Each structure stands twice: as structure tokens, then as C-alpha cells.
Amino acid sequence: MRYSDFTLYDLLLLAQGLGVTIGLFLVTSLIGLAIGVLWGIVRFYRIPLLTPLITFIAELLKNSPVLVQLFLVFFGFPAFFHLNVTPVEAAIVTLSANTAAFLYVIAVSAIESVGRDQIDAARAFGLTRWQILRHVIAPQAAAFSIGPLAALLVNQLQVTSLISVIGVMDLAKIGATLNLRTLKPFIVWAVVGLLYYLTAKLIATFGARYEMRLRAHSEFRGL
């Protein structure tokens, strides 16, 4: 191996890795958000059979290491079911499922924060389940969930670094490669850490501003 100094070109490589990290983070967050909210709605309406199944799956995903889940999806399931799973596919499935499990908890807490008296009043006025969910529960639950959701997304961004172990060329993987090539671990990992920090700070700042905007809206005053 030919060793060399850390150059501006290496910064471009790290920027490309950051792009992969952000892309996978956005995709898995959106998928996890959709699944987690859907699970929360199922739990709210206590649909038979589905509710205990979803609760079991969420508990399993929350209380097991993400790295183990990743290895199971990438190595275990393909060997057992004779499937061909790429590193990116394994990363998307694992991170989406893990995000959904934690979003499920946030969604349940946010939905249950809405007073039952409001739901009963809406039913008395003849609103359907969908109308109650859309016009009464969803707006207030969104206001309660923004803070925990932003914290979860920051954590999930950091969790994406684990996908480098199965060969996804994300920020962490390119950082590891540059570290071996340049033998400048302090510089390489300082830059990698800074890029993760700036991205996480952006997510947290956006979440805080959006939460303030929601709470400043007339519908959420007094919450």
C-alpha cells in the first residue's frame, strides 16, 4: 500500500461518503416514520392480533443491538432463505425497521397525550375515526412529538455509521479507508467527526425551530 498525506481530494471523498450517509439516513427515516406512525395508529385503535404482534416486533428491535440486526439481515436471512441481499438493501431494511420501532414509541406517547375528552367531544359531534385522527389527534400529537423525534433522528444519523462494517461506502467507511492510506488517524477522524457533528446539529436546529413554529401556532397555544 502506498501511503500519502491527507489532501483536499480526500475531503471530496469524505463529502461523497457524507452524501451516501445522508441519502440513506433520509430514506430510512422516511420509511421508519411511515411505519412507526402506522404502528402507533394500530395501537391506538387496539386492532386485534396486529397490536400484540407490532408491540412484540417493536420491543425486539428496540432492545437488541443494531449491529446484530444488521448482520442478521445481511448474513443470516440470505443464508437461511437463500436470498441475495446487497449491503445497501440490508442497510435500508435494518435502519428503517430500527427507526420504526422507536418512532412507534414516540407516536404512541404523542397520541395518548391528546385528552380523551377532546376525542369524546369529537365523537359526540359525529366525526368519523379518520376525521378525529386527522383534525383532532394528528395536529396535537405532532406538536408533542417534534422534540423526541429530532433527538431520535440525531441518534439514527450516528447509528448509520454501523453500515460501514458490511461494505457500504458511507462517511465512516471512507474515513476508515483514508485512515489506512494516510496513516493520519487524528486528522481523518477529526474531519469525519466534524462532518457528523455538523449534520446532527443541522437536524437538531431544524427540529427545534419547527417545534417552536408549531407551538406558536394558535392551535397549540397553552400546551
JSON list of N, CA and C in Angstrom, two decimals, residues 58-130:
[
{"chain": "A", "resi": 58, "resn": "ALA", "atom": "N", "xyz": [-41.65, -4.37, 17.89]},
{"chain": "A", "resi": 58, "resn": "ALA", "atom": "CA", "xyz": [-41.02, -3.12, 18.32]},
{"chain": "A", "resi": 58, "resn": "ALA", "atom": "C", "xyz": [-40.10, -3.36, 19.52]},
{"chain": "A", "resi": 59, "resn": "GLU", "atom": "N", "xyz": [-40.55, -4.15, 20.49]},
{"chain": "A", "resi": 59, "resn": "GLU", "atom": "CA", "xyz": [-39.72, -4.45, 21.65]},
{"chain": "A", "resi": 59, "resn": "GLU", "atom": "C", "xyz": [-38.46, -5.21, 21.25]},
{"chain": "A", "resi": 60, "resn": "LEU", "atom": "N", "xyz": [-38.61, -6.11, 20.32]},
{"chain": "A", "resi": 60, "resn": "LEU", "atom": "CA", "xyz": [-37.46, -6.89, 19.85]},
{"chain": "A", "resi": 60, "resn": "LEU", "atom": "C", "xyz": [-36.43, -5.99, 19.17]},
{"chain": "A", "resi": 61, "resn": "LEU", "atom": "N", "xyz": [-36.90, -5.07, 18.35]},
{"chain": "A", "resi": 61, "resn": "LEU", "atom": "CA", "xyz": [-35.99, -4.18, 17.63]},
{"chain": "A", "resi": 61, "resn": "LEU", "atom": "C", "xyz": [-35.35, -3.15, 18.55]},
{"chain": "A", "resi": 62, "resn": "LYS", "atom": "N", "xyz": [-36.11, -2.66, 19.53]},
{"chain": "A", "resi": 62, "resn": "LYS", "atom": "CA", "xyz": [-35.58, -1.64, 20.44]},
{"chain": "A", "resi": 62, "resn": "LYS", "atom": "C", "xyz": [-34.52, -2.19, 21.37]},
{"chain": "A", "resi": 63, "resn": "ASN", "atom": "N", "xyz": [-34.69, -3.43, 21.77]},
{"chain": "A", "resi": 63, "resn": "ASN", "atom": "CA", "xyz": [-33.85, -3.99, 22.82]},
{"chain": "A", "resi": 63, "resn": "ASN", "atom": "C", "xyz": [-32.79, -4.96, 22.33]},
{"chain": "A", "resi": 64, "resn": "SER", "atom": "N", "xyz": [-32.45, -4.89, 21.06]},
{"chain": "A", "resi": 64, "resn": "SER", "atom": "CA", "xyz": [-31.34, -5.69, 20.52]},
{"chain": "A", "resi": 64, "resn": "SER", "atom": "C", "xyz": [-30.38, -4.77, 19.78]},
{"chain": "A", "resi": 65, "resn": "PRO", "atom": "N", "xyz": [-29.09, -5.09, 19.78]},
{"chain": "A", "resi": 65, "resn": "PRO", "atom": "CA", "xyz": [-28.11, -4.21, 19.13]},
{"chain": "A", "resi": 65, "resn": "PRO", "atom": "C", "xyz": [-28.37, -4.05, 17.63]},
{"chain": "A", "resi": 66, "resn": "VAL", "atom": "N", "xyz": [-28.22, -2.84, 17.14]},
{"chain": "A", "resi": 66, "resn": "VAL", "atom": "CA", "xyz": [-28.43, -2.58, 15.71]},
{"chain": "A", "resi": 66, "resn": "VAL", "atom": "C", "xyz": [-27.43, -3.37, 14.87]},
{"chain": "A", "resi": 67, "resn": "LEU", "atom": "N", "xyz": [-26.22, -3.53, 15.38]},
{"chain": "A", "resi": 67, "resn": "LEU", "atom": "CA", "xyz": [-25.20, -4.27, 14.64]},
{"chain": "A", "resi": 67, "resn": "LEU", "atom": "C", "xyz": [-25.61, -5.72, 14.46]},
{"chain": "A", "resi": 68, "resn": "VAL", "atom": "N", "xyz": [-26.20, -6.31, 15.48]},
{"chain": "A", "resi": 68, "resn": "VAL", "atom": "CA", "xyz": [-26.68, -7.69, 15.38]},
{"chain": "A", "resi": 68, "resn": "VAL", "atom": "C", "xyz": [-27.81, -7.78, 14.35]},
{"chain": "A", "resi": 69, "resn": "GLN", "atom": "N", "xyz": [-28.72, -6.80, 14.38]},
{"chain": "A", "resi": 69, "resn": "GLN", "atom": "CA", "xyz": [-29.80, -6.77, 13.39]},
{"chain": "A", "resi": 69, "resn": "GLN", "atom": "C", "xyz": [-29.24, -6.65, 11.98]},
{"chain": "A", "resi": 70, "resn": "LEU", "atom": "N", "xyz": [-28.23, -5.84, 11.83]},
{"chain": "A", "resi": 70, "resn": "LEU", "atom": "CA", "xyz": [-27.61, -5.64, 10.52]},
{"chain": "A", "resi": 70, "resn": "LEU", "atom": "C", "xyz": [-26.97, -6.93, 10.01]},
{"chain": "A", "resi": 71, "resn": "PHE", "atom": "N", "xyz": [-26.24, -7.61, 10.87]},
{"chain": "A", "resi": 71, "resn": "PHE", "atom": "CA", "xyz": [-25.62, -8.89, 10.48]},
{"chain": "A", "resi": 71, "resn": "PHE", "atom": "C", "xyz": [-26.69, -9.95, 10.17]},
{"chain": "A", "resi": 72, "resn": "LEU", "atom": "N", "xyz": [-27.77, -9.92, 10.92]},
{"chain": "A", "resi": 72, "resn": "LEU", "atom": "CA", "xyz": [-28.84, -10.90, 10.70]},
{"chain": "A", "resi": 72, "resn": "LEU", "atom": "C", "xyz": [-29.48, -10.69, 9.33]},
{"chain": "A", "resi": 73, "resn": "VAL", "atom": "N", "xyz": [-29.72, -9.42, 8.97]},
{"chain": "A", "resi": 73, "resn": "VAL", "atom": "CA", "xyz": [-30.34, -9.11, 7.67]},
{"chain": "A", "resi": 73, "resn": "VAL", "atom": "C", "xyz": [-29.36, -9.38, 6.53]},
{"chain": "A", "resi": 74, "resn": "PHE", "atom": "N", "xyz": [-28.08, -9.06, 6.72]},
{"chain": "A", "resi": 74, "resn": "PHE", "atom": "CA", "xyz": [-27.11, -9.16, 5.63]},
{"chain": "A", "resi": 74, "resn": "PHE", "atom": "C", "xyz": [-26.53, -10.57, 5.48]},
{"chain": "A", "resi": 75, "resn": "PHE", "atom": "N", "xyz": [-26.29, -11.23, 6.62]},
{"chain": "A", "resi": 75, "resn": "PHE", "atom": "CA", "xyz": [-25.69, -12.56, 6.56]},
{"chain": "A", "resi": 75, "resn": "PHE", "atom": "C", "xyz": [-26.69, -13.69, 6.87]},
{"chain": "A", "resi": 76, "resn": "GLY", "atom": "N", "xyz": [-27.52, -13.47, 7.90]},
{"chain": "A", "resi": 76, "resn": "GLY", "atom": "CA", "xyz": [-28.39, -14.53, 8.37]},
{"chain": "A", "resi": 76, "resn": "GLY", "atom": "C", "xyz": [-29.55, -14.86, 7.46]},
{"chain": "A", "resi": 77, "resn": "PHE", "atom": "N", "xyz": [-30.38, -13.87, 7.16]},
{"chain": "A", "resi": 77, "resn": "PHE", "atom": "CA", "xyz": [-31.56, -14.11, 6.33]},
{"chain": "A", "resi": 77, "resn": "PHE", "atom": "C", "xyz": [-31.21, -14.61, 4.93]},
{"chain": "A", "resi": 78, "resn": "PRO", "atom": "N", "xyz": [-30.22, -14.02, 4.25]},
{"chain": "A", "resi": 78, "resn": "PRO", "atom": "CA", "xyz": [-29.88, -14.54, 2.91]},
{"chain": "A", "resi": 78, "resn": "PRO", "atom": "C", "xyz": [-29.45, -16.01, 2.94]},
{"chain": "A", "resi": 79, "resn": "ALA", "atom": "N", "xyz": [-28.69, -16.40, 3.97]},
{"chain": "A", "resi": 79, "resn": "ALA", "atom": "CA", "xyz": [-28.25, -17.79, 4.05]},
{"chain": "A", "resi": 79, "resn": "ALA", "atom": "C", "xyz": [-29.41, -18.73, 4.36]},
{"chain": "A", "resi": 80, "resn": "PHE", "atom": "N", "xyz": [-30.33, -18.28, 5.21]},
{"chain": "A", "resi": 80, "resn": "PHE", "atom": "CA", "xyz": [-31.45, -19.13, 5.62]},
{"chain": "A", "resi": 80, "resn": "PHE", "atom": "C", "xyz": [-32.53, -19.23, 4.54]},
{"chain": "A", "resi": 81, "resn": "PHE", "atom": "N", "xyz": [-32.84, -18.07, 3.92]},
{"chain": "A", "resi": 81, "resn": "PHE", "atom": "CA", "xyz": [-33.91, -18.05, 2.92]},
{"chain": "A", "resi": 81, "resn": "PHE", "atom": "C", "xyz": [-33.39, -18.10, 1.48]},
{"chain": "A", "resi": 82, "resn": "HIS", "atom": "N", "xyz": [-32.06, -18.22, 1.32]},
{"chain": "A", "resi": 82, "resn": "HIS", "atom": "CA", "xyz": [-31.43, -18.28, 0.00]},
{"chain": "A", "resi": 82, "resn": "HIS", "atom": "C", "xyz": [-31.77, -17.04, -0.83]},
{"chain": "A", "resi": 83, "resn": "LEU", "atom": "N", "xyz": [-31.51, -15.88, -0.22]},
{"chain": "A", "resi": 83, "resn": "LEU", "atom": "CA", "xyz": [-31.77, -14.60, -0.87]},
{"chain": "A", "resi": 83, "resn": "LEU", "atom": "C", "xyz": [-30.45, -13.92, -1.22]},
{"chain": "A", "resi": 84, "resn": "ASN", "atom": "N", "xyz": [-30.52, -12.98, -2.14]},
{"chain": "A", "resi": 84, "resn": "ASN", "atom": "CA", "xyz": [-29.36, -12.17, -2.50]},
{"chain": "A", "resi": 84, "resn": "ASN", "atom": "C", "xyz": [-29.62, -10.74, -2.03]},
{"chain": "A", "resi": 85, "resn": "VAL", "atom": "N", "xyz": [-28.95, -10.34, -0.98]},
{"chain": "A", "resi": 85, "resn": "VAL", "atom": "CA", "xyz": [-29.16, -9.02, -0.39]},
{"chain": "A", "resi": 85, "resn": "VAL", "atom": "C", "xyz": [-27.88, -8.21, -0.51]},
{"chain": "A", "resi": 86, "resn": "THR", "atom": "N", "xyz": [-27.96, -7.03, -1.11]},
{"chain": "A", "resi": 86, "resn": "THR", "atom": "CA", "xyz": [-26.81, -6.14, -1.24]},
{"chain": "A", "resi": 86, "resn": "THR", "atom": "C", "xyz": [-26.59, -5.40, 0.07]},
{"chain": "A", "resi": 87, "resn": "PRO", "atom": "N", "xyz": [-25.39, -4.85, 0.28]},
{"chain": "A", "resi": 87, "resn": "PRO", "atom": "CA", "xyz": [-25.15, -4.07, 1.51]},
{"chain": "A", "resi": 87, "resn": "PRO", "atom": "C", "xyz": [-26.11, -2.90, 1.67]},
{"chain": "A", "resi": 88, "resn": "VAL", "atom": "N", "xyz": [-26.41, -2.20, 0.59]},
{"chain": "A", "resi": 88, "resn": "VAL", "atom": "CA", "xyz": [-27.33, -1.06, 0.69]},
{"chain": "A", "resi": 88, "resn": "VAL", "atom": "C", "xyz": [-28.74, -1.51, 1.06]},
{"chain": "A", "resi": 89, "resn": "GLU", "atom": "N", "xyz": [-29.19, -2.60, 0.46]},
{"chain": "A", "resi": 89, "resn": "GLU", "atom": "CA", "xyz": [-30.52, -3.13, 0.79]},
{"chain": "A", "resi": 89, "resn": "GLU", "atom": "C", "xyz": [-30.59, -3.55, 2.25]},
{"chain": "A", "resi": 90, "resn": "ALA", "atom": "N", "xyz": [-29.55, -4.22, 2.72]},
{"chain": "A", "resi": 90, "resn": "ALA", "atom": "CA", "xyz": [-29.52, -4.63, 4.12]},
{"chain": "A", "resi": 90, "resn": "ALA", "atom": "C", "xyz": [-29.53, -3.42, 5.05]},
{"chain": "A", "resi": 91, "resn": "ALA", "atom": "N", "xyz": [-28.80, -2.38, 4.66]},
{"chain": "A", "resi": 91, "resn": "ALA", "atom": "CA", "xyz": [-28.76, -1.16, 5.48]},
{"chain": "A", "resi": 91, "resn": "ALA", "atom": "C", "xyz": [-30.13, -0.50, 5.53]},
{"chain": "A", "resi": 92, "resn": "ILE", "atom": "N", "xyz": [-30.82, -0.43, 4.39]},
{"chain": "A", "resi": 92, "resn": "ILE", "atom": "CA", "xyz": [-32.13, 0.22, 4.34]},
{"chain": "A", "resi": 92, "resn": "ILE", "atom": "C", "xyz": [-33.14, -0.55, 5.19]},
{"chain": "A", "resi": 93, "resn": "VAL", "atom": "N", "xyz": [-33.16, -1.87, 5.05]},
{"chain": "A", "resi": 93, "resn": "VAL", "atom": "CA", "xyz": [-34.11, -2.69, 5.81]},
{"chain": "A", "resi": 93, "resn": "VAL", "atom": "C", "xyz": [-33.84, -2.56, 7.32]},
{"chain": "A", "resi": 94, "resn": "THR", "atom": "N", "xyz": [-32.59, -2.68, 7.72]},
{"chain": "A", "resi": 94, "resn": "THR", "atom": "CA", "xyz": [-32.24, -2.66, 9.14]},
{"chain": "A", "resi": 94, "resn": "THR", "atom": "C", "xyz": [-32.52, -1.30, 9.77]},
{"chain": "A", "resi": 95, "resn": "LEU", "atom": "N", "xyz": [-32.02, -0.23, 9.15]},
{"chain": "A", "resi": 95, "resn": "LEU", "atom": "CA", "xyz": [-32.20, 1.10, 9.73]},
{"chain": "A", "resi": 95, "resn": "LEU", "atom": "C", "xyz": [-33.65, 1.54, 9.71]},
{"chain": "A", "resi": 96, "resn": "SER", "atom": "N", "xyz": [-34.39, 1.18, 8.66]},
{"chain": "A", "resi": 96, "resn": "SER", "atom": "CA", "xyz": [-35.81, 1.53, 8.60]},
{"chain": "A", "resi": 96, "resn": "SER", "atom": "C", "xyz": [-36.59, 0.85, 9.71]},
{"chain": "A", "resi": 97, "resn": "ALA", "atom": "N", "xyz": [-36.33, -0.44, 9.90]},
{"chain": "A", "resi": 97, "resn": "ALA", "atom": "CA", "xyz": [-37.03, -1.20, 10.95]},
{"chain": "A", "resi": 97, "resn": "ALA", "atom": "C", "xyz": [-36.68, -0.67, 12.33]},
{"chain": "A", "resi": 98, "resn": "ASN", "atom": "N", "xyz": [-35.42, -0.37, 12.56]},
{"chain": "A", "resi": 98, "resn": "ASN", "atom": "CA", "xyz": [-35.00, 0.13, 13.86]},
{"chain": "A", "resi": 98, "resn": "ASN", "atom": "C", "xyz": [-35.60, 1.50, 14.14]},
{"chain": "A", "resi": 99, "resn": "THR", "atom": "N", "xyz": [-35.61, 2.37, 13.13]},
{"chain": "A", "resi": 99, "resn": "THR", "atom": "CA", "xyz": [-36.22, 3.69, 13.28]},
{"chain": "A", "resi": 99, "resn": "THR", "atom": "C", "xyz": [-37.71, 3.56, 13.56]},
{"chain": "A", "resi": 100, "resn": "ALA", "atom": "N", "xyz": [-38.38, 2.66, 12.85]},
{"chain": "A", "resi": 100, "resn": "ALA", "atom": "CA", "xyz": [-39.82, 2.46, 13.03]},
{"chain": "A", "resi": 100, "resn": "ALA", "atom": "C", "xyz": [-40.14, 2.04, 14.46]},
{"chain": "A", "resi": 101, "resn": "ALA", "atom": "N", "xyz": [-39.30, 1.20, 15.05]},
{"chain": "A", "resi": 101, "resn": "ALA", "atom": "CA", "xyz": [-39.56, 0.72, 16.41]},
{"chain": "A", "resi": 101, "resn": "ALA", "atom": "C", "xyz": [-39.55, 1.87, 17.41]},
{"chain": "A", "resi": 102, "resn": "PHE", "atom": "N", "xyz": [-38.59, 2.77, 17.30]},
{"chain": "A", "resi": 102, "resn": "PHE", "atom": "CA", "xyz": [-38.52, 3.89, 18.23]},
{"chain": "A", "resi": 102, "resn": "PHE", "atom": "C", "xyz": [-39.58, 4.96, 17.91]},
{"chain": "A", "resi": 103, "resn": "LEU", "atom": "N", "xyz": [-39.87, 5.13, 16.63]},
{"chain": "A", "resi": 103, "resn": "LEU", "atom": "CA", "xyz": [-40.93, 6.07, 16.26]},
{"chain": "A", "resi": 103, "resn": "LEU", "atom": "C", "xyz": [-42.29, 5.58, 16.73]},
{"chain": "A", "resi": 104, "resn": "TYR", "atom": "N", "xyz": [-42.45, 4.29, 16.78]},
{"chain": "A", "resi": 104, "resn": "TYR", "atom": "CA", "xyz": [-43.69, 3.71, 17.30]},
{"chain": "A", "resi": 104, "resn": "TYR", "atom": "C", "xyz": [-43.92, 4.16, 18.74]},
{"chain": "A", "resi": 105, "resn": "VAL", "atom": "N", "xyz": [-42.88, 4.14, 19.55]},
{"chain": "A", "resi": 105, "resn": "VAL", "atom": "CA", "xyz": [-42.98, 4.57, 20.95]},
{"chain": "A", "resi": 105, "resn": "VAL", "atom": "C", "xyz": [-43.34, 6.05, 21.02]},
{"chain": "A", "resi": 106, "resn": "ILE", "atom": "N", "xyz": [-42.68, 6.85, 20.19]},
{"chain": "A", "resi": 106, "resn": "ILE", "atom": "CA", "xyz": [-42.95, 8.29, 20.17]},
{"chain": "A", "resi": 106, "resn": "ILE", "atom": "C", "xyz": [-44.39, 8.55, 19.73]},
{"chain": "A", "resi": 107, "resn": "ALA", "atom": "N", "xyz": [-44.82, 7.84, 18.69]},
{"chain": "A", "resi": 107, "resn": "ALA", "atom": "CA", "xyz": [-46.17, 8.03, 18.16]},
{"chain": "A", "resi": 107, "resn": "ALA", "atom": "C", "xyz": [-47.22, 7.66, 19.21]},
{"chain": "A", "resi": 108, "resn": "VAL", "atom": "N", "xyz": [-47.02, 6.55, 19.90]},
{"chain": "A", "resi": 108, "resn": "VAL", "atom": "CA", "xyz": [-47.98, 6.12, 20.92]},
{"chain": "A", "resi": 108, "resn": "VAL", "atom": "C", "xyz": [-48.07, 7.16, 22.04]},
{"chain": "A", "resi": 109, "resn": "SER", "atom": "N", "xyz": [-46.91, 7.65, 22.50]},
{"chain": "A", "resi": 109, "resn": "SER", "atom": "CA", "xyz": [-46.90, 8.65, 23.56]},
{"chain": "A", "resi": 109, "resn": "SER", "atom": "C", "xyz": [-47.56, 9.94, 23.12]},
{"chain": "A", "resi": 110, "resn": "ALA", "atom": "N", "xyz": [-47.29, 10.36, 21.88]},
{"chain": "A", "resi": 110, "resn": "ALA", "atom": "CA", "xyz": [-47.88, 11.60, 21.37]},
{"chain": "A", "resi": 110, "resn": "ALA", "atom": "C", "xyz": [-49.38, 11.49, 21.21]},
{"chain": "A", "resi": 111, "resn": "ILE", "atom": "N", "xyz": [-49.84, 10.36, 20.70]},
{"chain": "A", "resi": 111, "resn": "ILE", "atom": "CA", "xyz": [-51.29, 10.16, 20.52]},
{"chain": "A", "resi": 111, "resn": "ILE", "atom": "C", "xyz": [-51.99, 10.11, 21.86]},
{"chain": "A", "resi": 112, "resn": "GLU", "atom": "N", "xyz": [-51.39, 9.41, 22.82]},
{"chain": "A", "resi": 112, "resn": "GLU", "atom": "CA", "xyz": [-52.02, 9.29, 24.13]},
{"chain": "A", "resi": 112, "resn": "GLU", "atom": "C", "xyz": [-51.98, 10.59, 24.92]},
{"chain": "A", "resi": 113, "resn": "SER", "atom": "N", "xyz": [-51.14, 11.55, 24.48]},
{"chain": "A", "resi": 113, "resn": "SER", "atom": "CA", "xyz": [-51.10, 12.84, 25.16]},
{"chain": "A", "resi": 113, "resn": "SER", "atom": "C", "xyz": [-52.33, 13.69, 24.87]},
{"chain": "A", "resi": 114, "resn": "VAL", "atom": "N", "xyz": [-53.04, 13.36, 23.82]},
{"chain": "A", "resi": 114, "resn": "VAL", "atom": "CA", "xyz": [-54.26, 14.08, 23.47]},
{"chain": "A", "resi": 114, "resn": "VAL", "atom": "C", "xyz": [-55.37, 13.66, 24.43]},
{"chain": "A", "resi": 115, "resn": "GLY", "atom": "N", "xyz": [-56.02, 14.62, 25.04]},
{"chain": "A", "resi": 115, "resn": "GLY", "atom": "CA", "xyz": [-57.04, 14.32, 26.04]},
{"chain": "A", "resi": 115, "resn": "GLY", "atom": "C", "xyz": [-58.20, 13.52, 25.48]},
{"chain": "A", "resi": 116, "resn": "ARG", "atom": "N", "xyz": [-58.63, 12.54, 26.25]},
{"chain": "A", "resi": 116, "resn": "ARG", "atom": "CA", "xyz": [-59.76, 11.71, 25.83]},
{"chain": "A", "resi": 116, "resn": "ARG", "atom": "C", "xyz": [-61.04, 12.54, 25.74]},
{"chain": "A", "resi": 117, "resn": "ASP", "atom": "N", "xyz": [-61.13, 13.61, 26.52]},
{"chain": "A", "resi": 117, "resn": "ASP", "atom": "CA", "xyz": [-62.33, 14.44, 26.47]},
{"chain": "A", "resi": 117, "resn": "ASP", "atom": "C", "xyz": [-62.50, 15.08, 25.10]},
{"chain": "A", "resi": 118, "resn": "GLN", "atom": "N", "xyz": [-61.36, 15.43, 24.46]},
{"chain": "A", "resi": 118, "resn": "GLN", "atom": "CA", "xyz": [-61.43, 16.00, 23.12]},
{"chain": "A", "resi": 118, "resn": "GLN", "atom": "C", "xyz": [-61.92, 14.97, 22.10]},
{"chain": "A", "resi": 119, "resn": "ILE", "atom": "N", "xyz": [-61.44, 13.75, 22.26]},
{"chain": "A", "resi": 119, "resn": "ILE", "atom": "CA", "xyz": [-61.87, 12.68, 21.35]},
{"chain": "A", "resi": 119, "resn": "ILE", "atom": "C", "xyz": [-63.35, 12.36, 21.55]},
{"chain": "A", "resi": 120, "resn": "ASP", "atom": "N", "xyz": [-63.78, 12.31, 22.80]},
{"chain": "A", "resi": 120, "resn": "ASP", "atom": "CA", "xyz": [-65.19, 12.05, 23.08]},
{"chain": "A", "resi": 120, "resn": "ASP", "atom": "C", "xyz": [-66.07, 13.16, 22.54]},
{"chain": "A", "resi": 121, "resn": "ALA", "atom": "N", "xyz": [-65.59, 14.41, 22.67]},
{"chain": "A", "resi": 121, "resn": "ALA", "atom": "CA", "xyz": [-66.36, 15.54, 22.16]},
{"chain": "A", "resi": 121, "resn": "ALA", "atom": "C", "xyz": [-66.48, 15.47, 20.64]},
{"chain": "A", "resi": 122, "resn": "ALA", "atom": "N", "xyz": [-65.38, 15.08, 19.98]},
{"chain": "A", "resi": 122, "resn": "ALA", "atom": "CA", "xyz": [-65.41, 14.95, 18.52]},
{"chain": "A", "resi": 122, "resn": "ALA", "atom": "C", "xyz": [-66.38, 13.86, 18.09]},
{"chain": "A", "resi": 123, "resn": "ARG", "atom": "N", "xyz": [-66.41, 12.76, 18.83]},
{"chain": "A", "resi": 123, "resn": "ARG", "atom": "CA", "xyz": [-67.36, 11.70, 18.52]},
{"chain": "A", "resi": 123, "resn": "ARG", "atom": "C", "xyz": [-68.80, 12.17, 18.71]},
{"chain": "A", "resi": 124, "resn": "ALA", "atom": "N", "xyz": [-69.01, 12.99, 19.75]},
{"chain": "A", "resi": 124, "resn": "ALA", "atom": "CA", "xyz": [-70.35, 13.50, 20.01]},
{"chain": "A", "resi": 124, "resn": "ALA", "atom": "C", "xyz": [-70.85, 14.38, 18.87]},
{"chain": "A", "resi": 125, "resn": "PHE", "atom": "N", "xyz": [-69.91, 15.05, 18.21]},
{"chain": "A", "resi": 125, "resn": "PHE", "atom": "CA", "xyz": [-70.27, 15.91, 17.08]},
{"chain": "A", "resi": 125, "resn": "PHE", "atom": "C", "xyz": [-70.40, 15.12, 15.77]},
{"chain": "A", "resi": 126, "resn": "GLY", "atom": "N", "xyz": [-70.20, 13.80, 15.85]},
{"chain": "A", "resi": 126, "resn": "GLY", "atom": "CA", "xyz": [-70.42, 12.96, 14.69]},
{"chain": "A", "resi": 126, "resn": "GLY", "atom": "C", "xyz": [-69.22, 12.77, 13.77]},
{"chain": "A", "resi": 127, "resn": "LEU", "atom": "N", "xyz": [-68.01, 13.12, 14.24]},
{"chain": "A", "resi": 127, "resn": "LEU", "atom": "CA", "xyz": [-66.83, 12.93, 13.41]},
{"chain": "A", "resi": 127, "resn": "LEU", "atom": "C", "xyz": [-66.49, 11.45, 13.32]},
{"chain": "A", "resi": 128, "resn": "THR", "atom": "N", "xyz": [-66.01, 11.04, 12.16]},
{"chain": "A", "resi": 128, "resn": "THR", "atom": "CA", "xyz": [-65.60, 9.66, 11.96]},
{"chain": "A", "resi": 128, "resn": "THR", "atom": "C", "xyz": [-64.22, 9.44, 12.58]},
{"chain": "A", "resi": 129, "resn": "ARG", "atom": "N", "xyz": [-63.79, 8.18, 12.64]},
{"chain": "A", "resi": 129, "resn": "ARG", "atom": "CA", "xyz": [-62.46, 7.87, 13.18]},
{"chain": "A", "resi": 129, "resn": "ARG", "atom": "C", "xyz": [-61.38, 8.58, 12.40]},
{"chain": "A", "resi": 130, "resn": "TRP", "atom": "N", "xyz": [-61.48, 8.58, 11.08]},
{"chain": "A", "resi": 130, "resn": "TRP", "atom": "CA", "xyz": [-60.48, 9.23, 10.24]},
{"chain": "A", "resi": 130, "resn": "TRP", "atom": "C", "xyz": [-60.47, 10.74, 10.48]}
]
